[in-house]
CSV table of C-alpha atoms in Angstrom, one decimal:
chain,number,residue,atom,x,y,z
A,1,UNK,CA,15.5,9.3,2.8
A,2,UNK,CA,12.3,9.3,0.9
A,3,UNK,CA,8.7,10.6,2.4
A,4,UNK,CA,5.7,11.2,1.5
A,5,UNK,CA,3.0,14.0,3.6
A,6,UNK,CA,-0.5,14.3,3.5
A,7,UNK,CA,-2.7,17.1,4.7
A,8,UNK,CA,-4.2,15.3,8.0
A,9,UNK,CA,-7.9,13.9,7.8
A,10,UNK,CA,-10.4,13.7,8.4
A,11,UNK,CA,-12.0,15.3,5.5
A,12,UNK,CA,-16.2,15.4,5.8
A,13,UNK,CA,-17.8,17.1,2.2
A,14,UNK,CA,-21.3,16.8,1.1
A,15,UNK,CA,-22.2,15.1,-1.6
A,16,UNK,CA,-21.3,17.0,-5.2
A,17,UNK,CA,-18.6,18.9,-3.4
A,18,UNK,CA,-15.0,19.5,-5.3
A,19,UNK,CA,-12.1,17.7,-3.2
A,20,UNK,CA,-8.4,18.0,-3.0
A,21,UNK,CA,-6.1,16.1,-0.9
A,22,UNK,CA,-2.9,17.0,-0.7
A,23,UNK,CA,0.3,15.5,-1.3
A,24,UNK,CA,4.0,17.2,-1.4
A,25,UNK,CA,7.2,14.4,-1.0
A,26,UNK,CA,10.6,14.3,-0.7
A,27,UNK,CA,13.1,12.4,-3.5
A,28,UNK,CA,15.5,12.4,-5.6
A,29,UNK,CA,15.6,12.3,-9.3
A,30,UNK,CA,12.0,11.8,-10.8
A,31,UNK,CA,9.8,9.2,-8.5
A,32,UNK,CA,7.3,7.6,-9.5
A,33,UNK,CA,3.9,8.6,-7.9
A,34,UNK,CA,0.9,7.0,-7.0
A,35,UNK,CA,-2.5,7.5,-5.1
A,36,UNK,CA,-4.3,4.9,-3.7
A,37,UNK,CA,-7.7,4.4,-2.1
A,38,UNK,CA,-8.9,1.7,0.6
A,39,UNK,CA,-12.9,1.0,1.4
A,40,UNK,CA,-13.5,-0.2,4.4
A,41,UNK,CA,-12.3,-3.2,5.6
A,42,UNK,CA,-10.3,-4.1,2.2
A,43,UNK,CA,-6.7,-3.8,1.1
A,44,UNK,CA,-5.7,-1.4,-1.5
A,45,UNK,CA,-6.1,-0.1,-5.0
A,46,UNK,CA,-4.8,1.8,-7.1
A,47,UNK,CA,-6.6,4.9,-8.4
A,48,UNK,CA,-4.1,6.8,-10.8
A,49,UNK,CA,-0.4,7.0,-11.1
A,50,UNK,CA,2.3,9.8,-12.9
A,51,UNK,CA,5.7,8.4,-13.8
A,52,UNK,CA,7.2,11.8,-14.7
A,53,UNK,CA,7.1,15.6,-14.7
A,54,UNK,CA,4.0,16.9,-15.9
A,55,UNK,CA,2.3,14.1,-16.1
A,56,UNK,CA,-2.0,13.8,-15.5
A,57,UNK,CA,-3.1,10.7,-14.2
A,58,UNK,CA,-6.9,10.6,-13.9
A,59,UNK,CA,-9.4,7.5,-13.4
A,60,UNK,CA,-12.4,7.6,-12.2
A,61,UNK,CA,-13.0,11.1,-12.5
A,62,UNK,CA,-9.8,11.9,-9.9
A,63,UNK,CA,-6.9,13.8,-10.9
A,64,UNK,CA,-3.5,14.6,-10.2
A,65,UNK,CA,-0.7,16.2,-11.7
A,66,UNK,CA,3.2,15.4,-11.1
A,67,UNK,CA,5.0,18.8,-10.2
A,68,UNK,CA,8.1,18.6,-10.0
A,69,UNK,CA,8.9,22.4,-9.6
A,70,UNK,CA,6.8,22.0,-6.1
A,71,UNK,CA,7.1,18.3,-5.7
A,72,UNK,CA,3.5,17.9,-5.5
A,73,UNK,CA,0.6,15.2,-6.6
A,74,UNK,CA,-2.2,16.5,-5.3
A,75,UNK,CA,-5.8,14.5,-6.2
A,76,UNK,CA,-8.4,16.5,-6.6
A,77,UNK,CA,-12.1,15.2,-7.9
A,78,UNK,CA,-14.7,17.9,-9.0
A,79,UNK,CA,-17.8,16.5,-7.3
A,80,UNK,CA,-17.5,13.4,-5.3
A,81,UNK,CA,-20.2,11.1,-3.9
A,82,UNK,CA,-21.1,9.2,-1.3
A,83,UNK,CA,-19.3,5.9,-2.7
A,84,UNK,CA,-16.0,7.8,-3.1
A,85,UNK,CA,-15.8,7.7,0.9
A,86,UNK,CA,-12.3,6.1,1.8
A,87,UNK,CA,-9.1,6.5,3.1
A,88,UNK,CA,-6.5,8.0,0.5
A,89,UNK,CA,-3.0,7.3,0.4
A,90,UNK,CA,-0.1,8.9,-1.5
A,91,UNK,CA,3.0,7.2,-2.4
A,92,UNK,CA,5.9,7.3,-4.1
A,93,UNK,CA,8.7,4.6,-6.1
A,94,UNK,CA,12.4,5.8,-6.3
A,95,UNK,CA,12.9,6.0,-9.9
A,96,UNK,CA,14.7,3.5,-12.3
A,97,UNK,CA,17.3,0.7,-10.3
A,98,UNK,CA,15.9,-2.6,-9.2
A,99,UNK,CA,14.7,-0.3,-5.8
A,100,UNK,CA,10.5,-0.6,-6.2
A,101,UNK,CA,9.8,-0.2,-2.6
A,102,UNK,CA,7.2,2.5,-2.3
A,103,UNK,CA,6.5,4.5,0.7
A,104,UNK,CA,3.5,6.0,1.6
A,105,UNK,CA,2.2,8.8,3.3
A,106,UNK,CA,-0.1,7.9,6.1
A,107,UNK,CA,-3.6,7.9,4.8
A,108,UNK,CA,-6.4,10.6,4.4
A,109,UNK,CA,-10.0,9.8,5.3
A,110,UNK,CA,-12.3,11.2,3.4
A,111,UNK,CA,-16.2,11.1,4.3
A,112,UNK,CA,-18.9,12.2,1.9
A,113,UNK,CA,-22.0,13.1,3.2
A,114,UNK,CA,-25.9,12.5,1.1
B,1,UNK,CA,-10.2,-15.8,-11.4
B,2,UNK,CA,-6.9,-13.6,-11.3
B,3,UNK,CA,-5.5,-12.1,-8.2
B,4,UNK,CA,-4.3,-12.5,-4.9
B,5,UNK,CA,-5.5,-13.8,-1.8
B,6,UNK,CA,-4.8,-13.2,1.7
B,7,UNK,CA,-5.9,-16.0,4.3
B,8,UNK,CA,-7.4,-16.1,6.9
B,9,UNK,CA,-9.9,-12.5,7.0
B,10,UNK,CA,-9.6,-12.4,10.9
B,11,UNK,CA,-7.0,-14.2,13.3
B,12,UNK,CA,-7.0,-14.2,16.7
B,13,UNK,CA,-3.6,-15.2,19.1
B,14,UNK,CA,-3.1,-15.8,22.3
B,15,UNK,CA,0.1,-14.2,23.9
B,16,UNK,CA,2.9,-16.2,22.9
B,17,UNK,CA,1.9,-18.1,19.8
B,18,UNK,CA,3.2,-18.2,16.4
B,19,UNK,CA,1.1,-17.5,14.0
B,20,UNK,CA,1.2,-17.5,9.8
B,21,UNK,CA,-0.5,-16.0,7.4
B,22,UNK,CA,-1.0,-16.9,4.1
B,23,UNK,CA,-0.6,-15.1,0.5
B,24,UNK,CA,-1.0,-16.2,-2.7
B,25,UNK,CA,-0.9,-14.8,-6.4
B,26,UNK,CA,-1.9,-15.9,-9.5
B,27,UNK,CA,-1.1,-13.4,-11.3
B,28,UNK,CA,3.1,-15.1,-12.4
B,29,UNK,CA,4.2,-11.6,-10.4
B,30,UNK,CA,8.0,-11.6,-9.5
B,31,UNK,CA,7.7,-9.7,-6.3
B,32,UNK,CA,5.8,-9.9,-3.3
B,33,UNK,CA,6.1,-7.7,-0.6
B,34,UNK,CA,3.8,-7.6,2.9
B,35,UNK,CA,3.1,-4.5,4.6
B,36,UNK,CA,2.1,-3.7,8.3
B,37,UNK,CA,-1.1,-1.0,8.6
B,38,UNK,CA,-1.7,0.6,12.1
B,39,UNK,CA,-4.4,3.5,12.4
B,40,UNK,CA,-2.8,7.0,11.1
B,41,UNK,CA,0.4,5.0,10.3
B,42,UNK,CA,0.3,4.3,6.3
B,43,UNK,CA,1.8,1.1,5.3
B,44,UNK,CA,5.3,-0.3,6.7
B,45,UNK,CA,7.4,-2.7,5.2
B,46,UNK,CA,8.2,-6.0,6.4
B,47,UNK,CA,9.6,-7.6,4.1
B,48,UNK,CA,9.8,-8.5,-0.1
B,49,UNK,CA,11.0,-10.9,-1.9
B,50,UNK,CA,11.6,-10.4,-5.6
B,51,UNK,CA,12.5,-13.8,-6.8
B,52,UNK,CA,12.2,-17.2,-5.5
B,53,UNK,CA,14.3,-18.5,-2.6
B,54,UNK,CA,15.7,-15.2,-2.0
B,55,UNK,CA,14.1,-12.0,0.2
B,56,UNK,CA,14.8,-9.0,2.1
B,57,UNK,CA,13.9,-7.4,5.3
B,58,UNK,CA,12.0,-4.1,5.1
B,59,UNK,CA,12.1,-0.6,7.9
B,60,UNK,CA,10.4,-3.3,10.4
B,61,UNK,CA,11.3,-7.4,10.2
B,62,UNK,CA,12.0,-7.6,13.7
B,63,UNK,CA,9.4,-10.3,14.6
B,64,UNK,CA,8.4,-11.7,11.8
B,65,UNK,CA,9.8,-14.3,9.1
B,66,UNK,CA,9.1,-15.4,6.0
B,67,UNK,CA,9.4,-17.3,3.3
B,68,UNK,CA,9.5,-18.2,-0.6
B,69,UNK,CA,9.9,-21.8,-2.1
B,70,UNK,CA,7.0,-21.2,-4.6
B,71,UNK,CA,6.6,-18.2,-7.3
B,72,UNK,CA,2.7,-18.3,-6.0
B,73,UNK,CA,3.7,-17.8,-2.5
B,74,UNK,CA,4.8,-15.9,0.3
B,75,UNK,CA,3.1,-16.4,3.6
B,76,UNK,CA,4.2,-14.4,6.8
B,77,UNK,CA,5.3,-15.8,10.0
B,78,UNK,CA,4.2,-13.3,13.3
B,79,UNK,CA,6.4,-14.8,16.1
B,80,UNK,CA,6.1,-14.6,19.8
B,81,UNK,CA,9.4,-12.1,19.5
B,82,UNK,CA,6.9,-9.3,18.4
B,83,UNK,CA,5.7,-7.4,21.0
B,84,UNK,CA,2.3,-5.7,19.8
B,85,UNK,CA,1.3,-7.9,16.4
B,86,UNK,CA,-2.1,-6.5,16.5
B,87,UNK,CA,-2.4,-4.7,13.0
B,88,UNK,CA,-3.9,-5.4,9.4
B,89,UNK,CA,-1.7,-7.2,7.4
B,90,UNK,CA,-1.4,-6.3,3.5
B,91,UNK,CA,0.5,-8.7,1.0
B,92,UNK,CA,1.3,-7.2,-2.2
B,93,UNK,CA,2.7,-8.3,-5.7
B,94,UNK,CA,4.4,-6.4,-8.5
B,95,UNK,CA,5.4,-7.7,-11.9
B,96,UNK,CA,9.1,-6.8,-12.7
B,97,UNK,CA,9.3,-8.7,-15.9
B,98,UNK,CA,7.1,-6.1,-17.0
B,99,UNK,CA,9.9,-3.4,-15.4
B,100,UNK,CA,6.8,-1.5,-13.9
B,101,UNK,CA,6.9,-0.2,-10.5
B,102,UNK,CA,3.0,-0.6,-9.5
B,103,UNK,CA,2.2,-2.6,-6.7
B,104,UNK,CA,-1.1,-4.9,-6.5
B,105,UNK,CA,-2.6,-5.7,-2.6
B,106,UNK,CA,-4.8,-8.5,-1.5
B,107,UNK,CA,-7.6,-7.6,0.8
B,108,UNK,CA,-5.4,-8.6,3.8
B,109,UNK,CA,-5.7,-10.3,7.4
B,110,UNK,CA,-6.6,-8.6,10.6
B,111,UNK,CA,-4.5,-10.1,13.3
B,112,UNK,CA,-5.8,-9.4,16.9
B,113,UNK,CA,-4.0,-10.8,20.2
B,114,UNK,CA,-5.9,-11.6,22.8
């Protein structure tokens, strides 16, 4: 079946730092990909999202880039501050069908320090 | 004010009880969906409905019910069958008229048994 793995948190960066977070899955056909962040205390959002192969989604200065050739999403952010402190999750939808349950992998915390 | 709502914040049960908790959406989304999040776990499923009068269980219904007379709703029965219902709860909605795959989550309901 589908999965989705993260590299393990916690993740502790000062203030300015570049950040990546890792995320590989496994699928078949083209998923699509999402990464999510949760603050404290609050359900989800969603930060950015890649529907095919090569695809960049960004927002609020995050990245990430579908490869497919790895089957990788990684986020990355150049310089992250103290509000960007949160657990970040990767997941993925099958692709096409009337299947849109996602799955997720299980959360990176990420703590930026002043 | 668009969006969805997850009621109450905090619920406490005693050993035993049934308790419900409440979604709703405003935002004329087919599908609803409500996850389980335990620490270092991600999300599980529960269960999702995509239209009215009709769901489906997800990887872990065993406990739980559900149901959906109303487009607006979908509110989440934990019964005295589960055995460790301590968890924060996450209600979700996606718009399939729209044929896109992003999910939207309320802030959710932390249900602790005393």
């Amino acid at each position: 079946g589908d999965s989705v793995t993260q590299m393990e948190g916690p993740v502790t960066l000062s203030e300015e730092a570049f950040l990546t977070i890792n995320c590989t899955y496994t699928a078949t056909g083209y998923p699509s990909l999402f990464w999510y962040v949760q603050y404290p205390g609050e359900g989800l959002q969603l930060l950015l999202k890649a529907t095919k192969a090569d695809d960049k989604g960004s927002n609020k200065g995050f990245e990430a880039t579908y490869r497919k050739e790895t089957t990788s999403f990684h986020l990355e952010k150049g310089s992250v501050q103290v509000s960007d402190s949160a657990v970040y999750f990767c997941a993925l939808s099958p692709p096409g069908g009337s299947n849109y349950k996602l799955t997720f992998g299980k959360g990176t915390l990420l703590t930026v320090n002043p | 004010d668009g969006g969805i709502t997850q009621s109450p914040k905090y619920l406490f049960r005693k050993e035993g009880q049934n308790v419900t908790l409440s979604c709703e959406q405003n935002l004329n989304h087919d599908a609803m969906y409500w996850y389980r999040q335990d620490p270092g776990q991600g999300l599980r499923l529960i269960y999702y409905s995509q239209i009215v009068n009709d769901f489906q269980k997800g990887d872990i219904a065993e406990g739980y019910s559900v149901s959906r007379e109303k487009k607006e709703s979908f509110p989440l029965t934990v019964t005295s069958a589960q055995k460790n219902p301590t968890a924060f709860y996450l209600c979700a909605t996606q718009d399939r008229a729209m044929s896109t795959d992003t999910q939207y989550f309320g802030p959710g309901t932390r249900l602790t048994v005393l």
